[in-house]
Amino acid sequence: MRKYLLPLLLVLPLATTVAACGDDEGNPNALTVYSGRNEDLVGPLLERFEKESGVDLEVRYADTAELAATIREEGANSPADVFFGQDAGALGALAKEQLTAPLAQSQLGKVDERFRSPAGAWVGTSARARVIAYDSREYQDADLPQSVFDLTQPAWKGKVGWAPTNGSFQAFVTAMRKIAGEDRAKAWLEGMRANGVKTFDSNIAIRDAIAAGEIDLGLINHYYVLEAKAQEGDDYPVDVHFTKAGDPGSLVNVAGVAVLKSSEKQADAAKLVDFLLATEAQKFFAEETKEYPVADGVAAPAGVPPLADLEQPDIDLSDLDDLAGTLELIESSGAL
């Protein structure tokens, strides 16, 4: 499997680099995958696909939003056959520009309609839940707020951590904008800052700060805690709390896959989509990355409720595509 690591910061230089790679090198029969998922996480899984299917892959790893922007820039000339995105909003953005091919009903039917495109333009491959991670030495689940909006209350002053530069946090804020409106989302961001929220670079840093007793709570994805428990044991002093049904804090977002309409390798692309939704890959996500499997028949990782028990806010995940608007809002609040 040939792999390209792309620069991460600027969209236009990134687009130029991708086009140059596609023109100058590589196996012309290989299926080109633009992957916003981290190579360390999904590289072994994609190697299994190559071995089992006989289809060669050329995988280009970079940030999900940047790859989506690159595909939009390349349009019908994109060398990409498949987009494997970390975030439903990026998949939705490509679908809205009609750059994706419709998926087969046999593929879509494996996944709950909450976690796929209503128009069949993309399908989730695994899911992650936003949670409030907490210090289990100091709190029990019943002590914790039922809504992220409650975190602006004096009881939580100086006790909470967040990571405004993190993509999952930004998707969560986009969902809050859709669910509660721009004004309330901005008021929440400003209220969190006024309440002394502590800023970190990543979800892992937030989790580790809770474990070290530096903060009490943090806004992260569920699997960071499950990974730590798998490594450190069940007495690891951080646990996860799910807010009430419909709350922005209960957002379940997905990583997912779309086939580009411009691809001339639709059959091989369909094989990859089938593979990612099959039991082997779904177990991989549950066991190796501690994400929620989204296809029927594979259990959630230990330590979290079943996906069916999580009541997602009433939102089409395709609509989480306005990253620019979210960044503008976060910046206007002073959080960035």
mmCIF file of C-alpha atoms in Angstrom:
data_model
loop_
_atom_site.group_PDB
_atom_site.id
_atom_site.type_symbol
_atom_site.label_atom_id
_atom_site.label_comp_id
_atom_site.label_asym_id
_atom_site.label_seq_id
_atom_site.Cartn_x
_atom_site.Cartn_y
_atom_site.Cartn_z
ATOM 1 C CA MET A 1 0.000 0.000 0.000
ATOM 2 C CA ARG A 2 1.519 3.309 -1.058
ATOM 3 C CA LYS A 3 0.925 6.122 1.394
ATOM 4 C CA TYR A 4 1.341 9.857 1.151
ATOM 5 C CA LEU A 5 1.527 12.122 4.151
ATOM 6 C CA LEU A 6 0.299 15.555 3.231
ATOM 7 C CA PRO A 7 1.017 18.937 4.762
ATOM 8 C CA LEU A 8 -1.693 19.876 7.222
ATOM 9 C CA LEU A 9 -2.017 23.619 7.337
ATOM 10 C CA LEU A 10 -3.000 25.272 4.084
ATOM 11 C CA VAL A 11 -5.663 24.123 1.686
ATOM 12 C CA LEU A 12 -4.349 25.472 -1.613
ATOM 13 C CA PRO A 13 -0.795 24.120 -1.239
ATOM 14 C CA LEU A 14 -2.381 20.852 -0.157
ATOM 15 C CA ALA A 15 -4.523 20.713 -3.308
ATOM 16 C CA THR A 16 -1.463 21.295 -5.451
ATOM 17 C CA THR A 17 0.455 18.537 -3.720
ATOM 18 C CA VAL A 18 -2.312 16.005 -4.134
ATOM 19 C CA ALA A 19 -2.739 16.687 -7.853
ATOM 20 C CA ALA A 20 0.998 16.417 -8.424
ATOM 21 C CA CYS A 21 1.189 13.041 -6.660
ATOM 22 C CA GLY A 22 -1.692 11.692 -8.693
ATOM 23 C CA ASP A 23 -0.081 12.732 -11.954
ATOM 24 C CA ASP A 24 3.462 11.633 -11.352
ATOM 25 C CA GLU A 25 3.496 8.401 -9.462
ATOM 26 C CA GLY A 26 1.527 5.455 -8.223
ATOM 27 C CA ASN A 27 -0.217 2.395 -9.537
ATOM 28 C CA PRO A 28 -2.857 3.498 -12.077
ATOM 29 C CA ASN A 29 -4.988 0.503 -11.145
ATOM 30 C CA ALA A 30 -4.924 1.271 -7.441
ATOM 31 C CA LEU A 31 -7.936 2.664 -5.640
ATOM 32 C CA THR A 32 -7.083 6.123 -4.308
ATOM 33 C CA VAL A 33 -8.408 6.857 -0.848
ATOM 34 C CA TYR A 34 -8.283 10.265 0.779
ATOM 35 C CA SER A 35 -8.325 9.463 4.468
ATOM 36 C CA GLY A 36 -9.022 11.978 7.189
ATOM 37 C CA ARG A 37 -8.718 9.132 9.630
ATOM 38 C CA ASN A 38 -5.345 8.767 11.282
ATOM 39 C CA GLU A 39 -2.951 6.282 9.687
ATOM 40 C CA ASP A 40 -2.090 4.734 13.042
ATOM 41 C CA LEU A 41 -5.770 4.003 13.612
ATOM 42 C CA VAL A 42 -6.953 2.706 10.249
ATOM 43 C CA GLY A 43 -3.763 1.795 8.401
ATOM 44 C CA PRO A 44 -3.774 -1.821 9.643
ATOM 45 C CA LEU A 45 -7.432 -2.172 8.704
ATOM 46 C CA LEU A 46 -6.881 -0.913 5.166
ATOM 47 C CA GLU A 47 -3.962 -3.304 4.778
ATOM 48 C CA ARG A 48 -6.331 -6.146 5.678
ATOM 49 C CA PHE A 49 -8.663 -4.952 2.926
ATOM 50 C CA GLU A 50 -5.881 -5.050 0.356
ATOM 51 C CA LYS A 51 -4.885 -8.547 1.378
ATOM 52 C CA GLU A 52 -8.417 -9.927 1.392
ATOM 53 C CA SER A 53 -9.779 -8.161 -1.691
ATOM 54 C CA GLY A 54 -6.719 -8.049 -3.922
ATOM 55 C CA VAL A 55 -7.417 -4.361 -4.534
ATOM 56 C CA ASP A 56 -4.361 -2.122 -4.184
ATOM 57 C CA LEU A 57 -4.822 1.135 -2.329
ATOM 58 C CA GLU A 58 -3.059 4.457 -2.473
ATOM 59 C CA VAL A 59 -3.987 6.199 0.742
ATOM 60 C CA ARG A 60 -3.435 9.892 1.298
ATOM 61 C CA TYR A 61 -3.684 10.866 4.943
ATOM 62 C CA ALA A 62 -4.402 14.406 6.093
ATOM 63 C CA ASP A 63 -6.900 16.431 8.073
ATOM 64 C CA THR A 64 -10.506 15.625 7.161
ATOM 65 C CA ALA A 65 -11.603 19.218 6.517
ATOM 66 C CA GLU A 66 -8.539 19.908 4.401
ATOM 67 C CA LEU A 67 -9.025 16.789 2.288
ATOM 68 C CA ALA A 68 -12.672 17.663 1.731
ATOM 69 C CA ALA A 69 -11.635 21.153 0.655
ATOM 70 C CA THR A 70 -9.079 19.612 -1.675
ATOM 71 C CA ILE A 71 -11.685 17.391 -3.330
ATOM 72 C CA ARG A 72 -13.967 20.403 -3.760
ATOM 73 C CA GLU A 73 -11.096 22.282 -5.376
ATOM 74 C CA GLU A 74 -10.243 19.364 -7.663
ATOM 75 C CA GLY A 75 -13.861 18.716 -8.594
ATOM 76 C CA ALA A 76 -14.385 16.172 -11.352
ATOM 77 C CA ASN A 77 -10.608 15.951 -11.864
ATOM 78 C CA SER A 78 -9.915 14.639 -8.382
ATOM 79 C CA PRO A 79 -7.723 11.535 -8.342
ATOM 80 C CA ALA A 80 -9.623 10.378 -5.266
ATOM 81 C CA ASP A 81 -11.980 7.431 -5.629
ATOM 82 C CA VAL A 82 -13.057 7.222 -1.992
ATOM 83 C CA PHE A 83 -13.203 9.762 0.823
ATOM 84 C CA PHE A 84 -12.842 8.260 4.306
ATOM 85 C CA GLY A 85 -13.686 11.124 6.603
ATOM 86 C CA GLN A 86 -13.392 11.589 10.336
ATOM 87 C CA ASP A 87 -16.430 13.819 10.423
ATOM 88 C CA ALA A 88 -19.944 13.718 8.978
ATOM 89 C CA GLY A 89 -19.898 17.442 8.238
ATOM 90 C CA ALA A 90 -17.092 17.045 5.698
ATOM 91 C CA LEU A 91 -18.949 14.171 4.050
ATOM 92 C CA GLY A 92 -22.082 16.286 3.958
ATOM 93 C CA ALA A 93 -20.206 19.167 2.350
ATOM 94 C CA LEU A 94 -19.118 16.939 -0.546
ATOM 95 C CA ALA A 95 -22.625 15.563 -0.908
ATOM 96 C CA LYS A 96 -24.129 19.051 -1.089
ATOM 97 C CA GLU A 97 -21.808 19.859 -3.971
ATOM 98 C CA GLN A 98 -22.944 16.648 -5.676
ATOM 99 C CA LEU A 99 -19.447 15.198 -5.752
ATOM 100 C CA THR A 100 -20.456 11.831 -4.316
ATOM 101 C CA ALA A 101 -22.024 8.807 -5.982
ATOM 102 C CA PRO A 102 -25.126 7.187 -4.446
ATOM 103 C CA LEU A 103 -24.367 4.154 -2.302
ATOM 104 C CA ALA A 104 -26.187 0.867 -2.648
ATOM 105 C CA GLN A 105 -29.225 0.261 -0.464
ATOM 106 C CA SER A 106 -27.570 -2.963 0.700
ATOM 107 C CA GLN A 107 -24.815 -0.790 2.221
ATOM 108 C CA LEU A 108 -27.055 1.947 3.602
ATOM 109 C CA GLY A 109 -29.434 -0.566 5.120
ATOM 110 C CA LYS A 110 -26.763 -1.860 7.488
ATOM 111 C CA VAL A 111 -26.611 1.437 9.374
ATOM 112 C CA ASP A 112 -29.226 3.272 11.422
ATOM 113 C CA GLU A 113 -30.599 6.200 9.456
ATOM 114 C CA ARG A 114 -29.285 8.612 12.119
ATOM 115 C CA PHE A 115 -25.763 7.775 11.023
ATOM 116 C CA ARG A 116 -25.957 7.990 7.250
ATOM 117 C CA SER A 117 -26.867 10.471 4.573
ATOM 118 C CA PRO A 118 -30.645 10.743 4.054
ATOM 119 C CA ALA A 119 -29.917 10.922 0.325
ATOM 120 C CA GLY A 120 -27.578 7.920 0.394
ATOM 121 C CA ALA A 121 -24.505 10.000 -0.424
ATOM 122 C CA TRP A 122 -22.358 8.691 2.442
ATOM 123 C CA VAL A 123 -22.566 6.175 5.257
ATOM 124 C CA GLY A 124 -21.116 6.128 8.763
ATOM 125 C CA THR A 125 -18.519 3.479 9.515
ATOM 126 C CA SER A 126 -18.060 4.076 13.263
ATOM 127 C CA ALA A 127 -19.374 6.500 15.850
ATOM 128 C CA ARG A 128 -18.109 8.530 18.762
ATOM 129 C CA ALA A 129 -20.147 10.089 21.538
ATOM 130 C CA ARG A 130 -19.452 13.431 23.120
ATOM 131 C CA VAL A 131 -19.305 13.004 26.886
ATOM 132 C CA ILE A 132 -18.390 14.835 30.029
ATOM 133 C CA ALA A 133 -15.341 13.006 31.349
ATOM 134 C CA TYR A 134 -15.015 13.287 35.116
ATOM 135 C CA ASP A 135 -12.831 12.468 38.089
ATOM 136 C CA SER A 136 -14.438 9.331 39.510
ATOM 137 C CA ARG A 137 -12.539 9.782 42.796
ATOM 138 C CA GLU A 138 -14.528 12.970 43.443
ATOM 139 C CA TYR A 139 -17.871 12.453 41.707
ATOM 140 C CA GLN A 140 -20.523 9.914 40.908
ATOM 141 C CA ASP A 141 -22.535 10.011 37.718
ATOM 142 C CA ALA A 142 -25.587 11.402 39.539
ATOM 143 C CA ASP A 143 -23.559 14.436 40.678
ATOM 144 C CA LEU A 144 -22.995 15.643 37.143
ATOM 145 C CA PRO A 145 -25.015 18.105 35.011
ATOM 146 C CA GLN A 146 -27.671 16.875 32.631
ATOM 147 C CA SER A 147 -26.777 19.478 30.026
ATOM 148 C CA VAL A 148 -23.565 21.098 28.843
ATOM 149 C CA PHE A 149 -25.360 24.416 29.299
ATOM 150 C CA ASP A 150 -25.200 23.814 33.074
ATOM 151 C CA LEU A 151 -21.416 23.960 32.991
ATOM 152 C CA THR A 152 -21.585 27.755 33.073
ATOM 153 C CA GLN A 153 -23.003 27.586 36.608
ATOM 154 C CA PRO A 154 -20.846 28.724 39.566
ATOM 155 C CA ALA A 155 -20.612 25.135 40.885
ATOM 156 C CA TRP A 156 -18.289 24.291 37.983
ATOM 157 C CA LYS A 157 -16.184 27.454 38.030
ATOM 158 C CA GLY A 158 -12.562 26.672 37.166
ATOM 159 C CA LYS A 159 -13.198 22.913 37.127
ATOM 160 C CA VAL A 160 -13.822 22.163 33.440
ATOM 161 C CA GLY A 161 -11.479 21.667 30.487
ATOM 162 C CA TRP A 162 -12.059 21.983 26.744
ATOM 163 C CA ALA A 163 -10.025 21.922 23.520
ATOM 164 C CA PRO A 164 -11.380 24.594 21.105
ATOM 165 C CA THR A 165 -8.891 23.686 18.361
ATOM 166 C CA ASN A 166 -10.060 20.061 18.278
ATOM 167 C CA GLY A 167 -12.215 18.998 15.327
ATOM 168 C CA SER A 168 -14.661 17.007 17.438
ATOM 169 C CA PHE A 169 -15.187 19.997 19.735
ATOM 170 C CA GLN A 170 -15.830 22.216 16.724
ATOM 171 C CA ALA A 171 -18.356 19.730 15.309
ATOM 172 C CA PHE A 172 -20.073 19.732 18.699
ATOM 173 C CA VAL A 173 -20.289 23.546 18.611
ATOM 174 C CA THR A 174 -21.686 23.357 15.083
ATOM 175 C CA ALA A 175 -24.359 20.995 16.391
ATOM 176 C CA MET A 176 -25.102 23.409 19.241
ATOM 177 C CA ARG A 177 -25.578 26.217 16.709
ATOM 178 C CA LYS A 178 -28.055 24.048 14.780
ATOM 179 C CA ILE A 179 -29.921 22.835 17.865
ATOM 180 C CA ALA A 180 -29.987 25.910 20.089
ATOM 181 C CA GLY A 181 -29.244 28.786 17.736
ATOM 182 C CA GLU A 182 -26.312 31.118 17.152
ATOM 183 C CA ASP A 183 -27.033 33.436 20.065
ATOM 184 C CA ARG A 184 -27.287 30.692 22.660
ATOM 185 C CA ALA A 185 -24.199 28.927 21.349
ATOM 186 C CA LYS A 186 -22.198 32.145 21.573
ATOM 187 C CA ALA A 187 -23.580 32.856 25.043
ATOM 188 C CA TRP A 188 -22.479 29.370 26.135
ATOM 189 C CA LEU A 189 -18.965 29.861 24.803
ATOM 190 C CA GLU A 190 -18.695 33.224 26.543
ATOM 191 C CA GLY A 191 -20.235 31.816 29.711
ATOM 192 C CA MET A 192 -17.712 28.987 29.796
ATOM 193 C CA ARG A 193 -14.846 31.445 29.492
ATOM 194 C CA ALA A 194 -16.324 33.636 32.205
ATOM 195 C CA ASN A 195 -16.594 30.545 34.394
ATOM 196 C CA GLY A 196 -12.874 29.837 34.128
ATOM 197 C CA VAL A 197 -12.833 26.931 31.680
ATOM 198 C CA LYS A 198 -9.284 25.696 31.116
ATOM 199 C CA THR A 199 -8.022 25.293 27.569
ATOM 200 C CA PHE A 200 -6.063 22.267 26.373
ATOM 201 C CA ASP A 201 -4.568 21.237 23.042
ATOM 202 C CA SER A 202 -6.353 17.899 22.723
ATOM 203 C CA ASN A 203 -8.845 15.488 24.187
ATOM 204 C CA ILE A 204 -6.039 13.330 25.542
ATOM 205 C CA ALA A 205 -4.559 16.276 27.407
ATOM 206 C CA ILE A 206 -7.958 16.947 28.991
ATOM 207 C CA ARG A 207 -8.332 13.315 30.031
ATOM 208 C CA ASP A 208 -4.849 13.220 31.506
ATOM 209 C CA ALA A 209 -5.436 16.472 33.401
ATOM 210 C CA ILE A 210 -8.495 14.936 35.025
ATOM 211 C CA ALA A 211 -6.522 11.834 35.970
ATOM 212 C CA ALA A 212 -3.796 14.066 37.455
ATOM 213 C CA GLY A 213 -6.361 15.965 39.531
ATOM 214 C CA GLU A 214 -5.751 19.264 37.719
ATOM 215 C CA ILE A 215 -9.394 19.637 36.658
ATOM 216 C CA ASP A 216 -12.594 17.814 37.563
ATOM 217 C CA LEU A 217 -14.452 17.577 34.251
ATOM 218 C CA GLY A 218 -13.733 17.774 30.537
ATOM 219 C CA LEU A 219 -15.548 17.806 27.212
ATOM 220 C CA ILE A 220 -14.129 14.985 25.090
ATOM 221 C CA ASN A 221 -15.081 11.900 23.039
ATOM 222 C CA HIS A 222 -15.928 8.706 24.907
ATOM 223 C CA TYR A 223 -13.187 6.501 23.503
ATOM 224 C CA TYR A 224 -10.288 8.411 25.038
ATOM 225 C CA VAL A 225 -11.369 7.196 28.447
ATOM 226 C CA LEU A 226 -11.992 3.635 27.265
ATOM 227 C CA GLU A 227 -8.509 3.521 25.751
ATOM 228 C CA ALA A 228 -6.964 4.622 29.044
ATOM 229 C CA LYS A 229 -8.964 2.070 31.004
ATOM 230 C CA ALA A 230 -7.859 -0.658 28.596
ATOM 231 C CA GLN A 231 -4.224 0.297 29.234
ATOM 232 C CA GLU A 232 -4.358 1.252 32.919
ATOM 233 C CA GLY A 233 -7.119 -0.979 34.235
ATOM 234 C CA ASP A 234 -10.639 -0.409 35.472
ATOM 235 C CA ASP A 235 -9.414 1.616 38.456
ATOM 236 C CA TYR A 236 -8.264 4.396 36.099
ATOM 237 C CA PRO A 237 -9.753 7.463 37.850
ATOM 238 C CA VAL A 238 -11.694 8.945 34.928
ATOM 239 C CA ASP A 239 -15.166 7.949 33.794
ATOM 240 C CA VAL A 240 -17.686 9.210 31.261
ATOM 241 C CA HIS A 241 -21.043 10.903 31.775
ATOM 242 C CA PHE A 242 -23.722 11.194 29.091
ATOM 243 C CA THR A 243 -25.939 14.287 29.193
ATOM 244 C CA LYS A 244 -29.707 14.101 28.739
ATOM 245 C CA ALA A 245 -31.353 13.050 25.507
ATOM 246 C CA GLY A 246 -31.342 15.732 22.856
ATOM 247 C CA ASP A 247 -28.733 17.883 24.571
ATOM 248 C CA PRO A 248 -25.898 19.114 22.328
ATOM 249 C CA GLY A 249 -23.578 17.399 24.772
ATOM 250 C CA SER A 250 -25.031 14.042 23.741
ATOM 251 C CA LEU A 251 -24.043 14.432 20.094
ATOM 252 C CA VAL A 252 -22.992 11.197 18.416
ATOM 253 C CA ASN A 253 -20.924 11.980 15.345
ATOM 254 C CA VAL A 254 -19.560 9.482 12.859
ATOM 255 C CA ALA A 255 -16.550 8.742 10.761
ATOM 256 C CA GLY A 256 -17.795 7.670 7.376
ATOM 257 C CA VAL A 257 -17.125 6.912 3.778
ATOM 258 C CA ALA A 258 -18.259 8.238 0.417
ATOM 259 C CA VAL A 259 -17.467 7.205 -3.145
ATOM 260 C CA LEU A 260 -16.606 10.058 -5.461
ATOM 261 C CA LYS A 261 -18.908 10.424 -8.464
ATOM 262 C CA SER A 262 -15.883 11.130 -10.662
ATOM 263 C CA SER A 263 -14.247 7.777 -9.846
ATOM 264 C CA GLU A 264 -13.803 5.307 -12.681
ATOM 265 C CA LYS A 265 -13.352 2.490 -10.153
ATOM 266 C CA GLN A 266 -16.834 2.307 -8.723
ATOM 267 C CA ALA A 267 -16.769 -1.474 -8.328
ATOM 268 C CA ASP A 268 -13.563 -1.500 -6.276
ATOM 269 C CA ALA A 269 -14.777 1.482 -4.286
ATOM 270 C CA ALA A 270 -17.949 -0.435 -3.441
ATOM 271 C CA LYS A 271 -15.807 -3.335 -2.222
ATOM 272 C CA LEU A 272 -14.082 -1.013 0.232
ATOM 273 C CA VAL A 273 -17.395 0.361 1.510
ATOM 274 C CA ASP A 274 -18.675 -3.202 1.953
ATOM 275 C CA PHE A 275 -15.508 -4.132 3.836
ATOM 276 C CA LEU A 276 -15.761 -1.183 6.239
ATOM 277 C CA LEU A 277 -19.344 -2.136 7.096
ATOM 278 C CA ALA A 278 -18.649 -5.856 7.483
ATOM 279 C CA THR A 279 -18.278 -7.588 10.826
ATOM 280 C CA GLU A 280 -14.473 -7.759 10.714
ATOM 281 C CA ALA A 281 -14.044 -4.009 10.335
ATOM 282 C CA GLN A 282 -16.822 -3.178 12.760
ATOM 283 C CA LYS A 283 -15.173 -5.366 15.422
ATOM 284 C CA PHE A 284 -11.890 -3.632 14.653
ATOM 285 C CA PHE A 285 -13.426 -0.262 15.469
ATOM 286 C CA ALA A 286 -14.940 -1.562 18.704
ATOM 287 C CA GLU A 287 -11.858 -3.427 19.888
ATOM 288 C CA GLU A 288 -8.949 -1.378 18.563
ATOM 289 C CA THR A 289 -10.215 2.217 18.542
ATOM 290 C CA LYS A 290 -12.999 1.817 21.167
ATOM 291 C CA GLU A 291 -15.471 3.511 18.844
ATOM 292 C CA TYR A 292 -19.072 2.467 18.443
ATOM 293 C CA PRO A 293 -19.697 0.054 15.570
ATOM 294 C CA VAL A 294 -22.610 1.339 13.481
ATOM 295 C CA ALA A 295 -23.543 -1.725 11.432
ATOM 296 C CA ASP A 296 -25.995 -4.190 12.885
ATOM 297 C CA GLY A 297 -24.758 -7.199 14.796
ATOM 298 C CA VAL A 298 -21.579 -5.948 16.494
ATOM 299 C CA ALA A 299 -21.658 -4.942 20.166
ATOM 300 C CA ALA A 300 -20.417 -1.649 21.582
ATOM 301 C CA PRO A 301 -17.120 -1.657 23.474
ATOM 302 C CA ALA A 302 -17.358 -2.480 27.175
ATOM 303 C CA GLY A 303 -17.907 0.435 29.526
ATOM 304 C CA VAL A 304 -20.439 2.463 27.548
ATOM 305 C CA PRO A 305 -24.178 2.032 26.909
ATOM 306 C CA PRO A 306 -25.329 0.499 23.621
ATOM 307 C CA LEU A 307 -25.537 2.936 20.739
ATOM 308 C CA ALA A 308 -29.284 2.318 20.476
ATOM 309 C CA ASP A 309 -29.691 3.707 24.014
ATOM 310 C CA LEU A 310 -28.114 7.056 23.144
ATOM 311 C CA GLU A 311 -30.729 9.605 22.125
ATOM 312 C CA GLN A 312 -29.107 11.729 19.489
ATOM 313 C CA PRO A 313 -30.115 15.402 19.195
ATOM 314 C CA ASP A 314 -32.575 15.938 16.358
ATOM 315 C CA ILE A 315 -30.053 16.833 13.693
ATOM 316 C CA ASP A 316 -28.951 15.651 10.259
ATOM 317 C CA LEU A 317 -25.232 15.013 10.622
ATOM 318 C CA SER A 318 -24.766 16.169 7.028
ATOM 319 C CA ASP A 319 -25.587 19.656 8.265
ATOM 320 C CA LEU A 320 -22.449 19.826 10.427
ATOM 321 C CA ASP A 321 -20.575 21.199 7.431
ATOM 322 C CA ASP A 322 -20.331 24.878 8.353
ATOM 323 C CA LEU A 323 -16.906 24.724 9.977
ATOM 324 C CA ALA A 324 -16.082 28.269 8.886
ATOM 325 C CA GLY A 325 -19.133 29.627 10.679
ATOM 326 C CA THR A 326 -18.235 27.696 13.824
ATOM 327 C CA LEU A 327 -14.644 28.907 13.816
ATOM 328 C CA GLU A 328 -15.872 32.465 13.401
ATOM 329 C CA LEU A 329 -18.213 32.047 16.365
ATOM 330 C CA ILE A 330 -15.536 30.487 18.567
ATOM 331 C CA GLU A 331 -13.105 33.242 17.661
ATOM 332 C CA SER A 332 -15.677 35.935 18.372
ATOM 333 C CA SER A 333 -16.190 34.467 21.842
ATOM 334 C CA GLY A 334 -12.483 34.772 22.581
ATOM 335 C CA ALA A 335 -11.997 31.015 22.952
ATOM 336 C CA LEU A 336 -9.586 30.915 19.989
#
